Amino acid sequence: MFFAFFESSRSALAAIYANRLRSFLTTLGIIIGVASVIAVVSVTGGMSAFIGDSFASLGANSLTIQSYTPFEDLMKGIRSRLTPADLELIEKRGVGIASITPVLEANRSSQIKYGPQTAYSLIMGTTYAYQEVSQSYTQVGRFLAQSDNLTRRRVAVIGEDVRENLNLPENPINEYVELSGEWFKIVGLLESLGDVMGQSRDNVVLVPYSTMVSILGNQAQTDIGIQLSLTPTANLDVVISQLTTLLRNAHDLSSNEDDDFRIQTAEQLMEQFDQILGTLTMVIGGIVSISLLVGGIGIMNIMLVSVTERTREIGICKAIGAKSHHILMQFLIEALLLSLLGGLIGLATGYGLGILIANNIPDFPPPSIPLWSIALALGFSGFVGVLFGILPAAKAAKLDPIDALRYE
Amino acid sequence: MALINLTSITKYYEMGSQVVRALDGIDITVKKNDYLAFIGSSGSGKSTMLNILGCLDKPTSGQYLLNDKNVEALNQNELSQIRNLEIGFIFQSFNLLPRANALSNVMQPLIYRNIGLRQRKQMAMEALSRVGLTDRIDHLPNQLSGGQRQRVAIARALVTHPSILLADEPTGNLDSRTTVEIMQLFDELHKEGHTLIVVTHENEIAQHCQRIVEMKDGKIFNDSRTEKDSMRVAV
Ligand SMILES: Nc1ncnc2c1ncn2[C@@H]1O[C@H](COP(=O)(O)OP(=O)(O)O)[C@@H](O)[C@H]1O
Ligand SMILES: [Mg+2]
């Protein structure tokens, strides 16, 4: 049996090689399937390792509070909000809070001008406490000060990208930029934070919260975010439950109503991200299964053609003593090798794609392929080969020698 | 001892409402080292006869004893084994594997006996040198002439040291000179002790054999000894 197995593999390879173009086209389904799964896995693998690092740098003991509107309410036009009153309440009554800051973001990226230069950036209204909460410090100049907020000063702290986009000098301090038709003096330049998922975190302009409120106009409509960091001794769960009670009371929620806000830790944000990534992986996994299925059907089809083409050869082999299992093995091995080769090519292509993607997005983490995904890709394509090879192989093995020999 | 013993063998094909009697009651005995020719016009049942003798096909009825063993009860895999151990086939159209070279073609039957490469090669080389074809062993069938292909096929039949060699119109695709060469090879194999059964419709070829069985409409019409046989007996 051993030599028969060995010879079957050899002649299967010879058969695949003899029809190389056809073999390649046949395995294309498998190649595409495996290549896409490996590309996605390698990219997301590198990404989640990287995101993990960035969230850790965000500080494990910081919290973000945001308003939350359930979908049904959104349909009815009701929007939940967090207001400056909520902020004040937490500032006054919250326990275990080291620093707290509102964050008021413009709804979309806004235009900034410097001389003839125009750029788009995320404008955030916040306070001096943002520095500590989000761990972003200035490399040149100063951060927003408490007095900036008290006097609604028109000053701005900008990120590195904004400076570059606007062609500002290396030291942009005391330059003026135009924001929503108002002139702002630059007082500080932030340290670069790098990218997350190909999105720069340096394309930001921080202005005093109170100034932002006055720019946005109608304060009653504003929905702010609140970021806070905890004192080293504070218990995260206790703080969260206390804040929840505070806000529920402030928002007059009865016990059967859900929270209209979300309190999230950096860890939860990361979990959410992982969840999104997991969903993405599943969706792509589904697409890949379909393409592997299609690839398998392609292999079955070509193997059936191959069996028909080689009917006479099968007859010859049977005439000189091949048993059914010899013929079965011959064609099964051919189908298996065909799809395994497809899997290997797909693996290399997928990894190449991963590198290509990572290299083309600046600061993107290098792709990493976990061993399990290689094993899974090859295992799965091998499985597909055997699964879809069985029918043609069985057809070949069942052939009557005399009929097969007579086949023209 | 009879190598082959057929009793009342029939082979019927149903073609719609009509029944074709390819073999219609055959009784024949073949002894070891017989050199036998089946002769007859086209459609007389010679190939059907040979396929049944070679365990490629099963008769509709009748009894076939090969080496005193009843072949009827065997399944496809057991028949494969019989073909591998006892039978050497030589076909009119050579029936070589197109993607395998001469050596691999000759080694092929030995794979089904699970023999290692080294020994396979050695046995195949012996068979190839027996048919006088040691210089073209790495040629593919389509790189060989008709006569050379038939030599490869004969080597493939010989390599397993079968009890019988069965040849169905072995020279049907060959020119007259090559035909003579192949028939001389058959004569030599017979002298070396092989049992040969040759199907032909040419009397000239049949005259190489010791015994000629004439067939007509699926029946044995005449079974006679040739001069060659009487010469040998005389010696
Ligand atoms: N598979 C088959 N189906 C139907 N009829 C067949 C088949 N094989 C052979 N025959 C018929 O059986 C008869 C004998 O055929 P064959 O043995 O090939 O004759 P020969 O070899 O003497 O020319 C012919 O009439 C042929 O048509
Ligand atoms: Mg015939």
XYZ file of C-alpha atoms and ligand atoms in Angstrom:
671
model
C 0.000 0.000 0.000
C 2.847 2.345 0.787
C 4.441 2.226 -2.643
C 1.072 2.529 -4.306
C 0.426 5.629 -2.194
C 3.787 7.110 -3.057
C 3.376 6.420 -6.759
C -0.156 7.846 -6.705
C 1.148 11.098 -5.241
C 3.888 11.252 -7.815
C 1.631 10.626 -10.757
C -0.952 13.033 -9.300
C 1.681 15.757 -9.266
C 2.649 14.812 -12.813
C -0.997 15.050 -13.879
C -1.380 18.437 -12.190
C 1.807 19.644 -13.836
C 0.800 18.310 -17.234
C -2.320 20.497 -17.047
C -0.732 23.401 -15.194
C -2.914 26.206 -16.559
C -6.060 24.222 -15.987
C -4.895 23.225 -12.513
C -4.151 26.835 -11.674
C -7.526 28.076 -12.871
C -9.223 25.260 -10.989
C -7.565 26.151 -7.729
C -8.226 29.873 -8.161
C -11.304 29.656 -5.929
C -9.235 28.086 -3.160
C -6.376 30.527 -3.757
C -8.663 33.552 -3.463
C -10.416 32.151 -0.422
C -7.251 31.338 1.476
C -5.478 34.513 0.351
C -8.297 36.717 1.624
C -8.553 34.972 4.969
C -4.793 35.151 5.488
C -4.644 38.796 4.404
C -7.424 39.730 6.824
C -6.056 37.661 9.670
C -2.548 39.010 9.239
C -3.722 42.614 9.092
C -6.189 42.394 11.964
C -3.692 40.374 13.951
C -1.106 43.132 13.692
C -3.777 45.744 14.285
C -5.268 44.359 17.465
C -1.838 43.937 19.017
C -1.181 47.561 18.178
C -4.562 48.829 19.362
C -4.077 46.968 22.585
C -0.903 48.963 23.149
C -2.554 52.264 22.316
C -5.457 51.686 24.660
C -3.101 50.735 27.410
C -1.340 54.058 26.941
C -4.702 55.756 27.290
C -4.600 54.869 30.941
C -6.462 52.000 32.513
C -7.999 54.208 35.163
C -9.747 56.687 32.949
C -13.449 56.814 32.160
C -15.457 58.234 29.315
C -19.085 59.230 29.723
C -21.222 59.783 26.667
C -24.902 60.172 26.000
C -26.644 57.137 24.572
C -29.833 57.187 22.542
C -31.578 53.849 21.972
C -32.474 53.179 18.370
C -36.277 53.448 18.916
C -35.862 56.891 20.452
C -33.623 57.942 17.608
C -36.425 57.021 15.215
C -38.850 59.167 17.227
C -36.461 62.107 17.056
C -35.612 62.017 20.744
C -31.953 62.479 21.545
C -30.328 61.898 24.891
C -27.789 64.477 25.952
C -25.126 65.113 28.514
C -25.157 68.740 29.549
C -22.758 71.103 31.286
C -25.071 70.719 34.272
C -24.201 67.006 34.379
C -20.541 67.930 34.280
C -20.948 70.342 37.166
C -22.864 67.737 39.139
C -20.136 65.158 38.734
C -17.465 67.714 39.540
C -19.270 68.586 42.780
C -20.538 65.218 43.927
C -18.352 62.587 42.235
C -16.051 60.573 44.477
C -12.580 59.271 43.623
C -12.081 61.557 40.636
C -8.605 62.951 40.084
C -9.380 65.188 37.155
C -12.355 65.721 34.925
C -12.881 67.533 31.676
C -15.684 68.101 29.213
C -15.008 67.354 25.584
C -17.117 69.156 23.072
C -16.507 68.002 19.539
C -17.673 69.720 16.411
C -19.986 67.377 14.535
C -17.665 67.046 11.607
C -14.167 68.142 10.791
C -13.958 71.874 10.459
C -12.045 74.238 8.298
C -8.929 75.984 9.619
C -7.037 78.632 7.730
C -3.555 79.987 8.051
C -2.657 82.602 5.474
C -3.499 81.102 2.076
C -3.431 77.558 3.552
C -6.629 75.659 4.400
C -6.919 72.366 6.263
C -9.593 70.229 7.904
C -9.320 68.993 11.415
C -11.227 67.774 14.462
C -11.965 70.704 16.785
C -12.492 69.821 20.431
C -13.489 72.136 23.229
C -12.006 71.004 26.512
C -10.147 72.141 29.612
C -6.696 71.966 31.146
C -7.657 68.616 32.722
C -7.798 66.932 29.308
C -4.020 66.881 29.372
C -3.916 64.493 32.284
C -7.001 62.470 31.379
C -5.924 61.679 27.855
C -2.189 61.726 28.472
C -1.491 64.233 25.713
C 1.167 66.809 26.475
C 2.634 69.719 24.580
C 6.083 69.583 23.020
C 6.236 73.335 22.490
C 4.329 76.079 24.353
C 1.689 75.398 26.971
C -1.554 73.463 27.298
C -4.934 75.118 27.793
C -5.071 76.845 31.159
C -7.944 77.264 33.565
C -7.936 80.983 32.909
C -8.437 80.359 29.181
C -11.773 78.789 29.983
C -12.808 81.379 32.531
C -12.236 84.231 30.089
C -13.228 82.329 26.922
C -9.912 83.180 25.423
C -9.478 82.494 21.705
C -6.393 80.285 22.002
C -5.670 76.871 20.492
C -3.388 73.923 21.068
C -2.757 72.062 17.817
C -1.578 68.615 16.813
C 1.470 67.931 14.699
C -0.574 67.123 11.558
C -2.397 70.438 11.705
C 0.907 72.292 11.854
C 2.182 70.397 8.822
C -1.035 70.726 6.822
C -1.132 74.458 7.373
C 2.566 74.967 6.644
C 3.044 76.532 10.057
C 6.619 77.107 11.218
C 8.406 74.522 13.365
C 7.521 76.639 16.325
C 3.962 77.774 15.636
C 3.502 79.560 18.947
C 1.898 82.981 18.670
C 0.790 82.400 15.090
C -2.886 83.051 14.366
C -5.264 80.642 12.635
C -8.826 81.232 11.536
C -11.519 78.942 12.902
C -15.242 79.467 12.110
C -14.485 83.031 11.169
C -12.707 83.799 14.443
C -8.985 84.268 14.989
C -7.252 81.964 17.450
C -3.759 82.336 18.795
C -1.711 79.122 18.925
C -0.327 78.600 22.405
C 0.876 75.006 22.224
C 1.906 72.147 19.942
C 1.022 68.601 21.052
C 3.403 65.679 21.075
C 2.715 63.302 18.241
C 0.441 60.381 19.222
C 0.686 58.404 15.977
C -2.154 56.613 14.197
C -4.899 54.249 15.174
C -6.271 52.143 12.314
C -4.705 54.424 9.764
C -6.383 57.459 11.295
C -4.121 60.131 12.586
C -4.568 61.154 16.187
C -2.525 64.293 15.548
C -5.063 66.049 13.369
C -6.738 67.857 16.282
C -7.226 71.402 17.467
C -7.965 71.888 21.167
C -9.671 75.115 22.211
C -11.079 76.163 25.586
C -14.390 74.476 26.268
C -16.166 77.736 27.007
C -14.899 79.260 23.795
C -16.145 76.238 21.864
C -19.568 76.530 23.479
C -19.872 80.130 22.382
C -18.750 79.275 18.867
C -21.286 76.459 18.566
C -23.982 78.871 19.724
C -27.109 77.351 21.256
C -25.763 75.857 24.424
C -29.068 74.186 25.350
C -28.675 71.813 22.423
C -25.116 70.779 23.132
C -24.286 67.200 23.960
C -20.936 66.967 25.639
C -18.638 64.115 26.405
C -16.975 63.835 29.794
C -13.582 62.314 30.369
C -12.216 61.746 33.814
C -9.352 59.997 35.495
C -9.556 58.302 38.866
C -7.463 58.746 41.952
C -5.018 55.861 42.431
C -7.014 54.484 45.385
C -10.453 54.701 43.785
C -12.356 51.507 42.972
C -13.511 51.533 39.363
C -16.785 49.677 39.963
C -17.720 51.865 42.940
C -17.044 55.034 40.954
C -19.078 53.766 38.007
C -22.068 52.844 40.124
C -21.962 56.142 41.994
C -21.785 58.106 38.735
C -24.621 56.017 37.317
C -26.831 56.841 40.295
C -25.941 60.523 40.098
C -26.746 60.779 36.403
C -29.921 58.672 36.620
C -31.258 60.939 39.335
C -30.247 64.050 37.418
C -32.003 62.743 34.304
C -35.145 61.754 36.272
C -35.030 58.144 35.085
C -37.497 55.781 36.756
C -36.261 52.333 37.696
C -37.767 50.706 34.596
C -36.010 53.053 32.215
C -32.596 52.295 30.784
C -29.587 54.530 31.225
C -29.474 57.325 28.660
C -25.691 57.468 28.898
C -22.774 55.112 28.735
C -19.839 55.010 31.108
C -16.910 53.279 29.485
C -13.437 52.366 30.547
C -10.522 52.166 28.166
C -10.761 48.425 28.595
C -14.388 48.392 27.504
C -13.528 50.487 24.496
C -10.950 47.893 23.614
C -13.421 45.080 24.090
C -15.807 46.881 21.786
C -13.085 47.212 19.257
C -12.271 43.543 19.562
C -15.949 42.785 19.067
C -16.037 44.803 15.869
C -12.912 43.040 14.734
C -14.462 39.688 15.605
C -17.591 40.490 13.619
C -15.465 41.584 10.708
C -13.504 38.361 10.890
C -16.732 36.370 10.953
C -18.191 38.165 7.957
C -15.002 37.604 6.032
C -14.907 34.031 7.259
C -18.356 33.606 5.718
C -17.206 35.042 2.421
C -14.183 32.800 2.535
C -16.271 29.702 3.227
C -18.370 30.517 0.196
C -15.319 30.971 -1.981
C -13.829 27.747 -0.660
C -17.129 26.029 -1.425
C -17.072 27.439 -4.943
C -13.409 26.448 -5.206
C -14.296 22.945 -4.071
C -17.029 22.669 -6.664
C -14.508 23.855 -9.266
C -12.162 21.097 -8.201
C -14.926 18.519 -8.295
C -15.890 19.677 -11.765
C -12.389 19.468 -13.162
C -11.784 16.118 -11.469
C -14.933 14.767 -13.128
C -13.618 16.014 -16.468
C -10.275 14.472 -15.653
C -11.842 11.106 -14.833
C -13.701 11.127 -18.135
C -10.580 12.122 -20.053
C -8.573 9.380 -18.429
C -11.210 6.678 -18.639
C -8.986 4.629 -20.921
C -5.995 4.997 -18.590
C -8.171 3.823 -15.735
C -9.151 0.829 -17.856
C -5.481 0.074 -18.575
C -4.556 0.267 -14.907
C -7.426 -2.018 -13.966
C -6.498 -4.454 -16.733
C -2.982 -4.793 -15.335
C -4.165 -5.240 -11.785
C -5.239 -1.972 -10.160
C -7.932 -2.491 -7.536
C -10.696 0.019 -6.841
C -8.843 1.539 -3.921
C -5.767 2.146 -6.071
C -7.817 4.208 -8.518
C -9.770 5.904 -5.717
C -6.548 6.872 -3.990
C -5.029 8.136 -7.214
C -7.818 10.628 -7.860
C -8.391 11.538 -4.232
C -4.715 12.389 -3.826
C -4.864 14.440 -6.989
C -7.832 16.448 -5.680
C -6.151 16.829 -2.301
C -2.858 17.989 -3.781
C -4.666 20.343 -6.126
C -6.446 22.105 -3.288
C -3.437 21.985 -0.955
C -1.323 23.636 -3.637
C -4.084 26.213 -3.993
C -3.983 26.671 -0.230
C -0.221 27.193 -0.242
C -0.347 29.697 -3.100
C -3.220 31.427 -1.302
C -1.168 31.535 1.881
C 1.758 33.226 0.158
C -0.525 35.594 -1.751
C -2.455 36.492 1.396
C 0.702 37.224 3.328
C 1.989 39.333 0.431
C -1.293 41.238 0.404
C -1.063 41.780 4.145
C 2.425 43.257 3.776
C 1.230 45.394 0.872
C -1.695 46.773 2.884
C 0.445 47.403 5.928
C 3.134 49.149 3.905
C 0.727 51.373 2.046
C -0.932 52.788 5.140
C 1.553 54.961 7.017
C 2.385 53.851 10.561
C 0.332 50.667 10.103
C 1.602 47.801 12.228
C 3.422 44.982 10.354
C 1.184 41.985 9.553
C 1.456 38.918 11.719
C 0.115 35.479 10.810
C -0.681 33.257 13.739
C 0.281 29.619 13.228
C -3.275 28.462 13.802
C -4.469 30.385 10.757
C -1.901 28.651 8.556
C -2.944 25.292 9.919
C -6.609 26.198 9.510
C -6.185 27.466 5.943
C -4.277 24.387 4.820
C -6.461 22.022 6.820
C -9.588 23.549 5.397
C -8.403 23.530 1.803
C -7.230 19.944 2.197
C -10.625 19.070 3.618
C -12.358 20.762 0.687
C -10.136 18.817 -1.714
C -10.978 15.479 -0.146
C -14.659 16.326 0.245
C -15.114 17.355 -3.368
C -12.637 14.787 -4.676
C -14.572 11.834 -3.293
C -17.332 11.863 -5.881
C -15.067 11.933 -8.971
C -12.634 9.454 -7.404
C -15.445 7.055 -6.549
C -16.756 7.401 -10.089
C -13.308 6.468 -11.416
C -12.883 3.554 -9.010
C -16.282 2.118 -9.947
C -15.549 2.005 -13.685
C -15.840 -1.381 -15.304
C -12.441 -2.288 -16.801
C -13.838 -3.506 -20.116
C -16.051 -0.421 -20.589
C -13.181 1.849 -19.624
C -10.824 0.180 -22.097
C -13.375 0.511 -24.872
C -13.917 4.216 -24.142
C -12.888 6.385 -27.077
C -2.919 -30.240 -16.019
C -5.273 -27.865 -17.742
C -4.414 -24.249 -17.209
C -7.740 -23.073 -18.541
C -10.976 -24.961 -18.722
C -14.141 -23.417 -20.184
C -17.454 -25.227 -20.105
C -20.565 -23.940 -21.924
C -19.444 -20.342 -21.767
C -21.895 -17.833 -23.242
C -21.795 -14.083 -23.484
C -24.961 -12.313 -24.565
C -25.446 -8.617 -25.177
C -28.954 -7.258 -25.183
C -29.245 -4.583 -27.806
C -32.786 -3.325 -27.414
C -35.111 -6.192 -28.304
C -32.287 -8.098 -30.042
C -29.845 -10.383 -28.256
C -26.290 -10.532 -29.640
C -24.680 -13.866 -28.897
C -21.020 -12.866 -28.812
C -20.146 -16.272 -27.343
C -22.612 -19.081 -27.747
C -21.579 -22.184 -25.846
C -17.813 -22.448 -25.746
C -15.961 -25.493 -24.432
C -12.216 -25.353 -24.567
C -9.195 -26.472 -22.621
C -5.818 -24.763 -22.745
C -2.751 -26.492 -21.361
C 0.400 -25.058 -19.991
C 2.843 -23.914 -22.698
C 0.101 -24.009 -25.338
C 0.590 -21.602 -28.224
C -2.903 -20.968 -29.458
C -4.485 -18.694 -32.026
C -8.121 -17.674 -32.126
C -8.963 -16.925 -35.703
C -12.152 -15.822 -37.370
C -13.822 -12.973 -39.168
C -14.587 -9.693 -37.510
C -17.468 -9.967 -35.055
C -17.033 -13.692 -34.542
C -16.376 -13.248 -30.838
C -12.592 -13.487 -30.583
C -12.055 -10.403 -28.444
C -14.960 -11.290 -26.197
C -13.365 -14.695 -25.770
C -10.005 -13.205 -24.858
C -11.513 -10.686 -22.423
C -13.263 -13.488 -20.595
C -10.102 -15.585 -20.544
C -8.246 -12.560 -19.150
C -10.848 -12.015 -16.403
C -11.586 -8.560 -17.786
C -15.125 -9.568 -18.597
C -17.551 -12.025 -17.048
C -19.493 -14.605 -19.042
C -23.288 -14.604 -19.052
C -23.257 -18.286 -18.143
C -20.900 -21.261 -18.049
C -17.947 -22.268 -15.976
C -14.412 -20.916 -16.157
C -11.650 -22.675 -14.260
C -8.269 -20.937 -14.213
C -5.584 -23.070 -12.570
C -8.496 -25.168 -11.283
C -9.930 -22.150 -9.558
C -13.471 -21.059 -10.322
C -13.281 -17.455 -11.462
C -17.018 -16.867 -11.494
C -17.426 -16.216 -7.788
C -14.759 -13.519 -7.640
C -15.545 -9.823 -7.211
C -13.932 -6.969 -9.129
C -11.011 -6.531 -6.757
C -10.270 -10.250 -6.680
C -10.392 -10.294 -10.478
C -7.924 -7.378 -10.494
C -5.626 -9.467 -8.379
C -5.946 -12.451 -10.738
C -5.152 -10.202 -13.710
C -2.152 -8.833 -11.865
C -0.784 -12.246 -10.871
C -1.815 -14.610 -13.661
C -2.501 -12.631 -16.816
C -0.342 -10.591 -19.172
C -2.355 -8.556 -21.657
C -1.089 -7.343 -25.015
C -3.501 -5.147 -26.962
C -3.795 -4.129 -30.577
C -3.617 -0.438 -29.629
C -0.775 -1.073 -27.115
C -2.693 0.638 -24.271
C 0.327 2.236 -22.647
C -0.083 5.032 -20.099
C 0.562 8.166 -22.186
C 2.262 10.269 -19.493
C 4.576 7.523 -18.245
C 7.834 6.604 -19.951
C 8.645 3.088 -21.130
C 10.260 2.052 -17.859
C 7.394 3.409 -15.723
C 4.856 1.687 -17.941
C 6.599 -1.632 -17.409
C 6.915 -1.023 -13.655
C 3.236 -0.083 -13.300
C 1.766 -3.586 -12.647
C 4.342 -4.132 -9.895
C 3.050 -1.104 -7.971
C -0.159 -3.049 -7.368
C 1.944 -5.755 -5.771
C 3.477 -3.148 -3.496
C 7.017 -3.786 -4.640
C 9.676 -1.174 -3.834
C 11.163 1.053 -6.506
C 14.563 -0.609 -6.652
C 13.157 -4.081 -7.214
C 10.511 -2.763 -9.595
C 13.210 -1.139 -11.671
C 15.285 -4.286 -11.726
C 12.370 -6.484 -12.778
C 11.281 -3.980 -15.415
C 14.796 -3.746 -16.845
C 14.905 -7.530 -17.113
C 11.618 -7.570 -18.995
C 12.697 -4.702 -21.241
C 15.971 -6.384 -22.104
C 13.997 -9.564 -22.853
C 12.084 -7.679 -25.565
C 15.282 -5.947 -26.728
C 14.386 -2.425 -25.666
C 16.913 -1.221 -23.107
C 17.960 1.975 -24.875
C 14.606 3.759 -24.997
C 13.425 3.309 -21.438
C 12.977 7.010 -20.715
C 10.924 7.680 -23.841
C 7.235 8.438 -23.631
C 4.957 6.168 -25.698
C 4.383 8.897 -28.289
C 8.151 9.124 -28.798
C 8.332 5.445 -29.757
C 7.475 3.638 -32.992
C 4.587 1.187 -33.132
C 6.857 -1.827 -32.892
C 8.712 -0.328 -29.935
C 5.437 0.461 -28.183
C 4.290 -3.103 -28.616
C 7.597 -4.296 -27.183
C 7.041 -2.105 -24.140
C 3.558 -3.562 -23.813
C 4.961 -7.090 -24.063
C 7.575 -6.258 -21.434
C 4.767 -4.954 -19.207
C 2.920 -8.243 -19.700
C 6.059 -10.266 -18.960
C 7.241 -8.360 -15.925
C 4.744 -10.008 -13.590
C 5.710 -13.538 -14.751
C 2.087 -14.412 -15.576
C 0.673 -17.873 -16.258
C -0.707 -16.815 -19.634
C 0.026 -14.102 -22.168
C -3.083 -12.894 -23.979
C -2.648 -10.886 -27.169
C -5.578 -9.372 -29.049
C -4.503 -8.658 -32.633
C -1.027 -7.679 -31.379
C 0.238 -6.870 -34.861
C -2.940 -5.237 -36.133
C -1.404 -1.760 -35.998
C 2.058 -2.737 -37.244
C 3.717 -2.930 -40.656
C 4.703 -6.325 -42.102
C 8.349 -6.187 -41.069
C 7.561 -5.301 -37.463
C 4.846 -7.936 -37.482
C 7.430 -10.580 -38.275
C 9.697 -9.324 -35.493
C 6.920 -9.393 -32.912
C 5.800 -12.861 -33.973
C 9.383 -14.106 -33.722
C 9.463 -12.707 -30.201
C 6.257 -14.631 -29.438
C 7.803 -17.805 -30.831
C 10.799 -17.353 -28.561
C 8.614 -16.717 -25.542
C 6.738 -19.896 -26.305
C 9.990 -21.833 -26.497
C 10.957 -20.401 -23.125
C 7.860 -22.010 -21.657
C 5.243 -19.267 -21.725
C 1.632 -20.021 -22.525
C 0.396 -17.725 -25.300
C -3.041 -17.094 -26.707
C -3.156 -14.821 -29.741
C -6.231 -13.432 -31.426
C -5.833 -12.658 -35.118
C -7.719 -12.678 -38.356
C -4.591 -13.312 -40.446
C -3.840 -16.886 -41.272
C -0.136 -16.125 -41.646
C 0.115 -15.105 -38.029
C -1.930 -18.057 -36.870
C 0.562 -20.317 -38.579
C 3.152 -19.306 -35.953
C 1.070 -21.125 -33.352
C 0.728 -24.797 -32.536
C -3.001 -24.797 -32.364
C -5.608 -22.819 -34.278
C -9.144 -22.358 -33.000
C -11.503 -21.030 -35.641
C -14.515 -19.094 -34.450
C -17.744 -18.215 -36.197
C -20.802 -16.480 -34.737
C -19.658 -17.032 -31.180
C -19.042 -20.732 -31.610
C -15.898 -22.823 -32.052
C -16.004 -23.975 -35.621
C -12.726 -25.831 -35.869
C -9.869 -26.683 -33.478
C -6.749 -28.028 -35.142
C -3.028 -28.530 -34.722
C -0.592 -26.847 -37.128
C 2.469 -28.245 -38.890
C 4.593 -26.551 -36.297
C 3.025 -28.704 -33.630
C 3.413 -31.932 -35.585
C 7.014 -30.947 -36.339
C 7.692 -30.516 -32.689
C 5.986 -33.746 -31.842
C 8.011 -35.448 -34.552
C 11.223 -34.143 -32.992
N -20.137 -4.217 -25.373
C -20.818 -4.790 -26.382
N -22.115 -4.499 -26.527
C -22.826 -5.066 -27.526
N -22.348 -5.930 -28.392
C -21.043 -6.259 -28.297
C -20.210 -5.700 -27.291
N -18.972 -6.237 -27.423
C -19.035 -7.058 -28.482
N -20.265 -7.068 -29.001
C -20.719 -7.874 -30.147
O -20.281 -9.193 -29.954
C -19.842 -9.733 -31.165
C -18.415 -10.222 -31.011
O -17.554 -9.137 -30.863
P -15.973 -9.276 -30.725
O -15.700 -10.279 -29.676
O -15.393 -7.926 -30.519
O -15.584 -9.825 -32.147
P -14.144 -9.912 -32.838
O -13.117 -9.534 -31.827
O -14.049 -11.332 -33.259
O -14.179 -9.012 -33.991
C -19.982 -8.684 -32.218
O -21.176 -8.891 -32.929
C -20.072 -7.410 -31.432
O -20.883 -6.489 -32.095
Mg -11.625 -8.035 -31.851
